[in-house]
Amino acid sequence: MKSLFITKSLLVALLMLPVVASADTIEGKMNGLNCAISGVVCPIDKADPLIALESDFVVQQPDGSFYIIPNIDRAVKARVVLEDVVVSGKVNDSYKSIQADKLEVKRGGEMQLVWSQEMENELREQLFGKGSK
């Protein structure tokens, strides 16, 4: 009886602990979607007119696989094309996508935050008022 009480008490204590969700991260190079599908890294540089032809940009990993980031605007991704990036958020392996919370770029040996959902939400609120999405 005492053992059952201890077990139940421990279970209740565990259930009362806060749940901590850890974000997944994807690291790689920001690449054009069509280039990634073709298995190459392109454009050549940030001035390459090919950037205008890309419908979207993805995080391509060294093995050639890539992840789509549907909730970050194409223009934001285009600004960091060809750079090493780290995207944090919720990964969906079935669709090879990540619902991003933040996008960081490796520059000068340090990580720089270039986009976050929080930054976007704050900007939307400033521009359009509360409750806008």
mmCIF file with all atom_site columns, C-alpha atoms in Angstrom:
data_model
loop_
_atom_site.group_PDB
_atom_site.id
_atom_site.type_symbol
_atom_site.label_atom_id
_atom_site.label_alt_id
_atom_site.label_comp_id
_atom_site.label_asym_id
_atom_site.label_entity_id
_atom_site.label_seq_id
_atom_site.pdbx_PDB_ins_code
_atom_site.Cartn_x
_atom_site.Cartn_y
_atom_site.Cartn_z
_atom_site.occupancy
_atom_site.B_iso_or_equiv
_atom_site.pdbx_formal_charge
_atom_site.auth_seq_id
_atom_site.auth_comp_id
_atom_site.auth_asym_id
_atom_site.auth_atom_id
_atom_site.pdbx_PDB_model_num
ATOM 1   C CA . MET A 1 1   ? 0.000  0.000  0.000   1.00 0.00 ? 1   MET A CA 1
ATOM 2   C CA . LYS A 1 2   ? 2.826  2.376  0.927   1.00 0.00 ? 2   LYS A CA 1
ATOM 3   C CA . SER A 1 3   ? 4.595  1.604  -2.369  1.00 0.00 ? 3   SER A CA 1
ATOM 4   C CA . LEU A 1 4   ? 1.448  2.431  -4.351  1.00 0.00 ? 4   LEU A CA 1
ATOM 5   C CA . PHE A 1 5   ? 1.116  5.758  -2.512  1.00 0.00 ? 5   PHE A CA 1
ATOM 6   C CA . ILE A 1 6   ? 4.755  6.657  -3.266  1.00 0.00 ? 6   ILE A CA 1
ATOM 7   C CA . THR A 1 7   ? 4.320  5.724  -6.931  1.00 0.00 ? 7   THR A CA 1
ATOM 8   C CA . LYS A 1 8   ? 1.177  7.839  -7.247  1.00 0.00 ? 8   LYS A CA 1
ATOM 9   C CA . SER A 1 9   ? 2.850  10.746 -5.446  1.00 0.00 ? 9   SER A CA 1
ATOM 10  C CA . LEU A 1 10  ? 5.824  10.626 -7.806  1.00 0.00 ? 10  LEU A CA 1
ATOM 11  C CA . LEU A 1 11  ? 3.522  10.501 -10.826 1.00 0.00 ? 11  LEU A CA 1
ATOM 12  C CA . VAL A 1 12  ? 1.574  13.543 -9.602  1.00 0.00 ? 12  VAL A CA 1
ATOM 13  C CA . ALA A 1 13  ? 4.850  15.403 -8.972  1.00 0.00 ? 13  ALA A CA 1
ATOM 14  C CA . LEU A 1 14  ? 6.062  14.616 -12.497 1.00 0.00 ? 14  LEU A CA 1
ATOM 15  C CA . LEU A 1 15  ? 2.794  15.790 -14.020 1.00 0.00 ? 15  LEU A CA 1
ATOM 16  C CA . MET A 1 16  ? 3.131  19.107 -12.209 1.00 0.00 ? 16  MET A CA 1
ATOM 17  C CA . LEU A 1 17  ? 6.534  19.855 -13.745 1.00 0.00 ? 17  LEU A CA 1
ATOM 18  C CA . PRO A 1 18  ? 6.476  22.337 -16.610 1.00 0.00 ? 18  PRO A CA 1
ATOM 19  C CA . VAL A 1 19  ? 6.781  20.822 -20.053 1.00 0.00 ? 19  VAL A CA 1
ATOM 20  C CA . VAL A 1 20  ? 9.776  22.170 -21.936 1.00 0.00 ? 20  VAL A CA 1
ATOM 21  C CA . ALA A 1 21  ? 9.560  21.948 -25.697 1.00 0.00 ? 21  ALA A CA 1
ATOM 22  C CA . SER A 1 22  ? 12.873 21.926 -27.460 1.00 0.00 ? 22  SER A CA 1
ATOM 23  C CA . ALA A 1 23  ? 13.205 23.477 -30.876 1.00 0.00 ? 23  ALA A CA 1
ATOM 24  C CA . ASP A 1 24  ? 14.703 21.523 -33.724 1.00 0.00 ? 24  ASP A CA 1
ATOM 25  C CA . THR A 1 25  ? 17.471 23.116 -35.753 1.00 0.00 ? 25  THR A CA 1
ATOM 26  C CA . ILE A 1 26  ? 18.440 22.732 -39.368 1.00 0.00 ? 26  ILE A CA 1
ATOM 27  C CA . GLU A 1 27  ? 21.866 23.880 -40.534 1.00 0.00 ? 27  GLU A CA 1
ATOM 28  C CA . GLY A 1 28  ? 23.041 24.354 -44.069 1.00 0.00 ? 28  GLY A CA 1
ATOM 29  C CA . LYS A 1 29  ? 23.460 26.815 -46.908 1.00 0.00 ? 29  LYS A CA 1
ATOM 30  C CA . MET A 1 30  ? 20.574 28.933 -48.204 1.00 0.00 ? 30  MET A CA 1
ATOM 31  C CA . ASN A 1 31  ? 20.085 27.862 -51.812 1.00 0.00 ? 31  ASN A CA 1
ATOM 32  C CA . GLY A 1 32  ? 17.539 28.388 -54.560 1.00 0.00 ? 32  GLY A CA 1
ATOM 33  C CA . LEU A 1 33  ? 14.804 25.748 -54.623 1.00 0.00 ? 33  LEU A CA 1
ATOM 34  C CA . ASN A 1 34  ? 15.251 24.917 -58.318 1.00 0.00 ? 34  ASN A CA 1
ATOM 35  C CA . CYS A 1 35  ? 19.001 24.634 -57.851 1.00 0.00 ? 35  CYS A CA 1
ATOM 36  C CA . ALA A 1 36  ? 18.538 22.361 -54.827 1.00 0.00 ? 36  ALA A CA 1
ATOM 37  C CA . ILE A 1 37  ? 16.154 20.132 -56.794 1.00 0.00 ? 37  ILE A CA 1
ATOM 38  C CA . SER A 1 38  ? 18.797 19.955 -59.545 1.00 0.00 ? 38  SER A CA 1
ATOM 39  C CA . GLY A 1 39  ? 21.413 19.025 -56.953 1.00 0.00 ? 39  GLY A CA 1
ATOM 40  C CA . VAL A 1 40  ? 23.619 22.089 -57.360 1.00 0.00 ? 40  VAL A CA 1
ATOM 41  C CA . VAL A 1 41  ? 24.423 25.167 -55.302 1.00 0.00 ? 41  VAL A CA 1
ATOM 42  C CA . CYS A 1 42  ? 23.510 28.317 -57.172 1.00 0.00 ? 42  CYS A CA 1
ATOM 43  C CA . PRO A 1 43  ? 23.286 31.218 -57.866 1.00 0.00 ? 43  PRO A CA 1
ATOM 44  C CA . ILE A 1 44  ? 26.969 32.017 -58.343 1.00 0.00 ? 44  ILE A CA 1
ATOM 45  C CA . ASP A 1 45  ? 26.803 35.096 -56.107 1.00 0.00 ? 45  ASP A CA 1
ATOM 46  C CA . LYS A 1 46  ? 24.230 37.522 -54.697 1.00 0.00 ? 46  LYS A CA 1
ATOM 47  C CA . ALA A 1 47  ? 24.277 39.599 -57.899 1.00 0.00 ? 47  ALA A CA 1
ATOM 48  C CA . ASP A 1 48  ? 23.381 36.616 -60.104 1.00 0.00 ? 48  ASP A CA 1
ATOM 49  C CA . PRO A 1 49  ? 20.132 37.314 -62.039 1.00 0.00 ? 49  PRO A CA 1
ATOM 50  C CA . LEU A 1 50  ? 19.142 33.687 -61.381 1.00 0.00 ? 50  LEU A CA 1
ATOM 51  C CA . ILE A 1 51  ? 17.959 34.819 -57.934 1.00 0.00 ? 51  ILE A CA 1
ATOM 52  C CA . ALA A 1 52  ? 14.992 36.542 -59.579 1.00 0.00 ? 52  ALA A CA 1
ATOM 53  C CA . LEU A 1 53  ? 13.984 33.284 -61.270 1.00 0.00 ? 53  LEU A CA 1
ATOM 54  C CA . GLU A 1 54  ? 13.966 31.229 -58.069 1.00 0.00 ? 54  GLU A CA 1
ATOM 55  C CA . SER A 1 55  ? 10.445 30.748 -56.729 1.00 0.00 ? 55  SER A CA 1
ATOM 56  C CA . ASP A 1 56  ? 11.753 30.087 -53.226 1.00 0.00 ? 56  ASP A CA 1
ATOM 57  C CA . PHE A 1 57  ? 14.888 29.378 -51.210 1.00 0.00 ? 57  PHE A CA 1
ATOM 58  C CA . VAL A 1 58  ? 15.697 26.401 -49.009 1.00 0.00 ? 58  VAL A CA 1
ATOM 59  C CA . VAL A 1 59  ? 18.272 25.267 -46.485 1.00 0.00 ? 59  VAL A CA 1
ATOM 60  C CA . GLN A 1 60  ? 20.447 22.757 -48.325 1.00 0.00 ? 60  GLN A CA 1
ATOM 61  C CA . GLN A 1 61  ? 22.590 20.391 -46.306 1.00 0.00 ? 61  GLN A CA 1
ATOM 62  C CA . PRO A 1 62  ? 26.014 19.054 -47.352 1.00 0.00 ? 62  PRO A CA 1
ATOM 63  C CA . ASP A 1 63  ? 24.496 15.703 -48.386 1.00 0.00 ? 63  ASP A CA 1
ATOM 64  C CA . GLY A 1 64  ? 22.212 17.491 -50.898 1.00 0.00 ? 64  GLY A CA 1
ATOM 65  C CA . SER A 1 65  ? 18.998 17.150 -48.907 1.00 0.00 ? 65  SER A CA 1
ATOM 66  C CA . PHE A 1 66  ? 17.082 20.348 -48.210 1.00 0.00 ? 66  PHE A CA 1
ATOM 67  C CA . TYR A 1 67  ? 14.329 21.794 -46.061 1.00 0.00 ? 67  TYR A CA 1
ATOM 68  C CA . ILE A 1 68  ? 11.631 24.267 -47.098 1.00 0.00 ? 68  ILE A CA 1
ATOM 69  C CA . ILE A 1 69  ? 10.838 27.146 -44.717 1.00 0.00 ? 69  ILE A CA 1
ATOM 70  C CA . PRO A 1 70  ? 7.237  28.085 -45.582 1.00 0.00 ? 70  PRO A CA 1
ATOM 71  C CA . ASN A 1 71  ? 6.695  30.779 -42.952 1.00 0.00 ? 71  ASN A CA 1
ATOM 72  C CA . ILE A 1 72  ? 9.662  32.995 -43.870 1.00 0.00 ? 72  ILE A CA 1
ATOM 73  C CA . ASP A 1 73  ? 9.107  35.380 -46.759 1.00 0.00 ? 73  ASP A CA 1
ATOM 74  C CA . ARG A 1 74  ? 11.050 34.719 -49.960 1.00 0.00 ? 74  ARG A CA 1
ATOM 75  C CA . ALA A 1 75  ? 12.676 38.182 -49.775 1.00 0.00 ? 75  ALA A CA 1
ATOM 76  C CA . VAL A 1 76  ? 14.166 37.466 -46.345 1.00 0.00 ? 76  VAL A CA 1
ATOM 77  C CA . LYS A 1 77  ? 15.615 34.188 -47.593 1.00 0.00 ? 77  LYS A CA 1
ATOM 78  C CA . ALA A 1 78  ? 16.951 35.817 -50.774 1.00 0.00 ? 78  ALA A CA 1
ATOM 79  C CA . ARG A 1 79  ? 18.987 38.272 -48.689 1.00 0.00 ? 79  ARG A CA 1
ATOM 80  C CA . VAL A 1 80  ? 20.941 35.403 -47.117 1.00 0.00 ? 80  VAL A CA 1
ATOM 81  C CA . VAL A 1 81  ? 21.303 33.223 -50.212 1.00 0.00 ? 81  VAL A CA 1
ATOM 82  C CA . LEU A 1 82  ? 24.608 31.279 -50.315 1.00 0.00 ? 82  LEU A CA 1
ATOM 83  C CA . GLU A 1 83  ? 25.254 31.951 -46.624 1.00 0.00 ? 83  GLU A CA 1
ATOM 84  C CA . ASP A 1 84  ? 25.553 29.335 -43.891 1.00 0.00 ? 84  ASP A CA 1
ATOM 85  C CA . VAL A 1 85  ? 22.363 29.461 -41.850 1.00 0.00 ? 85  VAL A CA 1
ATOM 86  C CA . VAL A 1 86  ? 20.792 27.861 -38.806 1.00 0.00 ? 86  VAL A CA 1
ATOM 87  C CA . VAL A 1 87  ? 16.991 27.679 -38.668 1.00 0.00 ? 87  VAL A CA 1
ATOM 88  C CA . SER A 1 88  ? 15.292 26.850 -35.378 1.00 0.00 ? 88  SER A CA 1
ATOM 89  C CA . GLY A 1 89  ? 11.692 25.723 -35.189 1.00 0.00 ? 89  GLY A CA 1
ATOM 90  C CA . LYS A 1 90  ? 9.462  22.701 -35.635 1.00 0.00 ? 90  LYS A CA 1
ATOM 91  C CA . VAL A 1 91  ? 10.721 20.198 -38.217 1.00 0.00 ? 91  VAL A CA 1
ATOM 92  C CA . ASN A 1 92  ? 8.299  18.108 -40.256 1.00 0.00 ? 92  ASN A CA 1
ATOM 93  C CA . ASP A 1 93  ? 10.382 15.286 -41.717 1.00 0.00 ? 93  ASP A CA 1
ATOM 94  C CA . SER A 1 94  ? 7.460  14.009 -43.814 1.00 0.00 ? 94  SER A CA 1
ATOM 95  C CA . TYR A 1 95  ? 7.425  17.228 -45.828 1.00 0.00 ? 95  TYR A CA 1
ATOM 96  C CA . LYS A 1 96  ? 11.120 18.113 -45.372 1.00 0.00 ? 96  LYS A CA 1
ATOM 97  C CA . SER A 1 97  ? 10.088 21.473 -43.966 1.00 0.00 ? 97  SER A CA 1
ATOM 98  C CA . ILE A 1 98  ? 10.635 23.540 -40.848 1.00 0.00 ? 98  ILE A CA 1
ATOM 99  C CA . GLN A 1 99  ? 8.158  25.991 -39.335 1.00 0.00 ? 99  GLN A CA 1
ATOM 100 C CA . ALA A 1 100 ? 10.759 28.534 -38.285 1.00 0.00 ? 100 ALA A CA 1
ATOM 101 C CA . ASP A 1 101 ? 10.956 30.422 -35.011 1.00 0.00 ? 101 ASP A CA 1
ATOM 102 C CA . LYS A 1 102 ? 14.226 32.096 -35.985 1.00 0.00 ? 102 LYS A CA 1
ATOM 103 C CA . LEU A 1 103 ? 16.785 32.331 -38.769 1.00 0.00 ? 103 LEU A CA 1
ATOM 104 C CA . GLU A 1 104 ? 20.419 32.981 -37.956 1.00 0.00 ? 104 GLU A CA 1
ATOM 105 C CA . VAL A 1 105 ? 23.390 33.496 -40.285 1.00 0.00 ? 105 VAL A CA 1
ATOM 106 C CA . LYS A 1 106 ? 27.023 32.646 -39.572 1.00 0.00 ? 106 LYS A CA 1
ATOM 107 C CA . ARG A 1 107 ? 29.021 35.816 -40.207 1.00 0.00 ? 107 ARG A CA 1
ATOM 108 C CA . GLY A 1 108 ? 32.539 36.467 -39.034 1.00 0.00 ? 108 GLY A CA 1
ATOM 109 C CA . GLY A 1 109 ? 32.515 33.353 -36.890 1.00 0.00 ? 109 GLY A CA 1
ATOM 110 C CA . GLU A 1 110 ? 29.432 34.515 -34.990 1.00 0.00 ? 110 GLU A CA 1
ATOM 111 C CA . MET A 1 111 ? 25.725 33.864 -35.314 1.00 0.00 ? 111 MET A CA 1
ATOM 112 C CA . GLN A 1 112 ? 23.567 36.835 -36.289 1.00 0.00 ? 112 GLN A CA 1
ATOM 113 C CA . LEU A 1 113 ? 19.805 36.767 -35.898 1.00 0.00 ? 113 LEU A CA 1
ATOM 114 C CA . VAL A 1 114 ? 18.309 38.012 -39.181 1.00 0.00 ? 114 VAL A CA 1
ATOM 115 C CA . TRP A 1 115 ? 14.667 36.993 -38.682 1.00 0.00 ? 115 TRP A CA 1
ATOM 116 C CA . SER A 1 116 ? 12.439 35.664 -35.922 1.00 0.00 ? 116 SER A CA 1
ATOM 117 C CA . GLN A 1 117 ? 8.714  35.106 -35.647 1.00 0.00 ? 117 GLN A CA 1
ATOM 118 C CA . GLU A 1 118 ? 8.741  37.438 -32.666 1.00 0.00 ? 118 GLU A CA 1
ATOM 119 C CA . MET A 1 119 ? 10.443 40.193 -34.708 1.00 0.00 ? 119 MET A CA 1
ATOM 120 C CA . GLU A 1 120 ? 7.886  39.776 -37.493 1.00 0.00 ? 120 GLU A CA 1
ATOM 121 C CA . ASN A 1 121 ? 4.945  39.824 -35.071 1.00 0.00 ? 121 ASN A CA 1
ATOM 122 C CA . GLU A 1 122 ? 6.247  43.013 -33.416 1.00 0.00 ? 122 GLU A CA 1
ATOM 123 C CA . LEU A 1 123 ? 6.699  44.708 -36.777 1.00 0.00 ? 123 LEU A CA 1
ATOM 124 C CA . ARG A 1 124 ? 3.202  43.699 -37.922 1.00 0.00 ? 124 ARG A CA 1
ATOM 125 C CA . GLU A 1 125 ? 1.767  45.096 -34.696 1.00 0.00 ? 125 GLU A CA 1
ATOM 126 C CA . GLN A 1 126 ? 3.639  48.382 -35.145 1.00 0.00 ? 126 GLN A CA 1
ATOM 127 C CA . LEU A 1 127 ? 2.542  48.728 -38.763 1.00 0.00 ? 127 LEU A CA 1
ATOM 128 C CA . PHE A 1 128 ? -0.990 47.362 -38.661 1.00 0.00 ? 128 PHE A CA 1
ATOM 129 C CA . GLY A 1 129 ? -2.031 47.338 -35.006 1.00 0.00 ? 129 GLY A CA 1
ATOM 130 C CA . LYS A 1 130 ? -2.818 44.557 -32.572 1.00 0.00 ? 130 LYS A CA 1
ATOM 131 C CA . GLY A 1 131 ? -4.371 41.322 -33.767 1.00 0.00 ? 131 GLY A CA 1
ATOM 132 C CA . SER A 1 132 ? -3.040 41.548 -37.327 1.00 0.00 ? 132 SER A CA 1
ATOM 133 C CA . LYS A 1 133 ? -1.453 38.485 -38.914 1.00 0.00 ? 133 LYS A CA 1
#
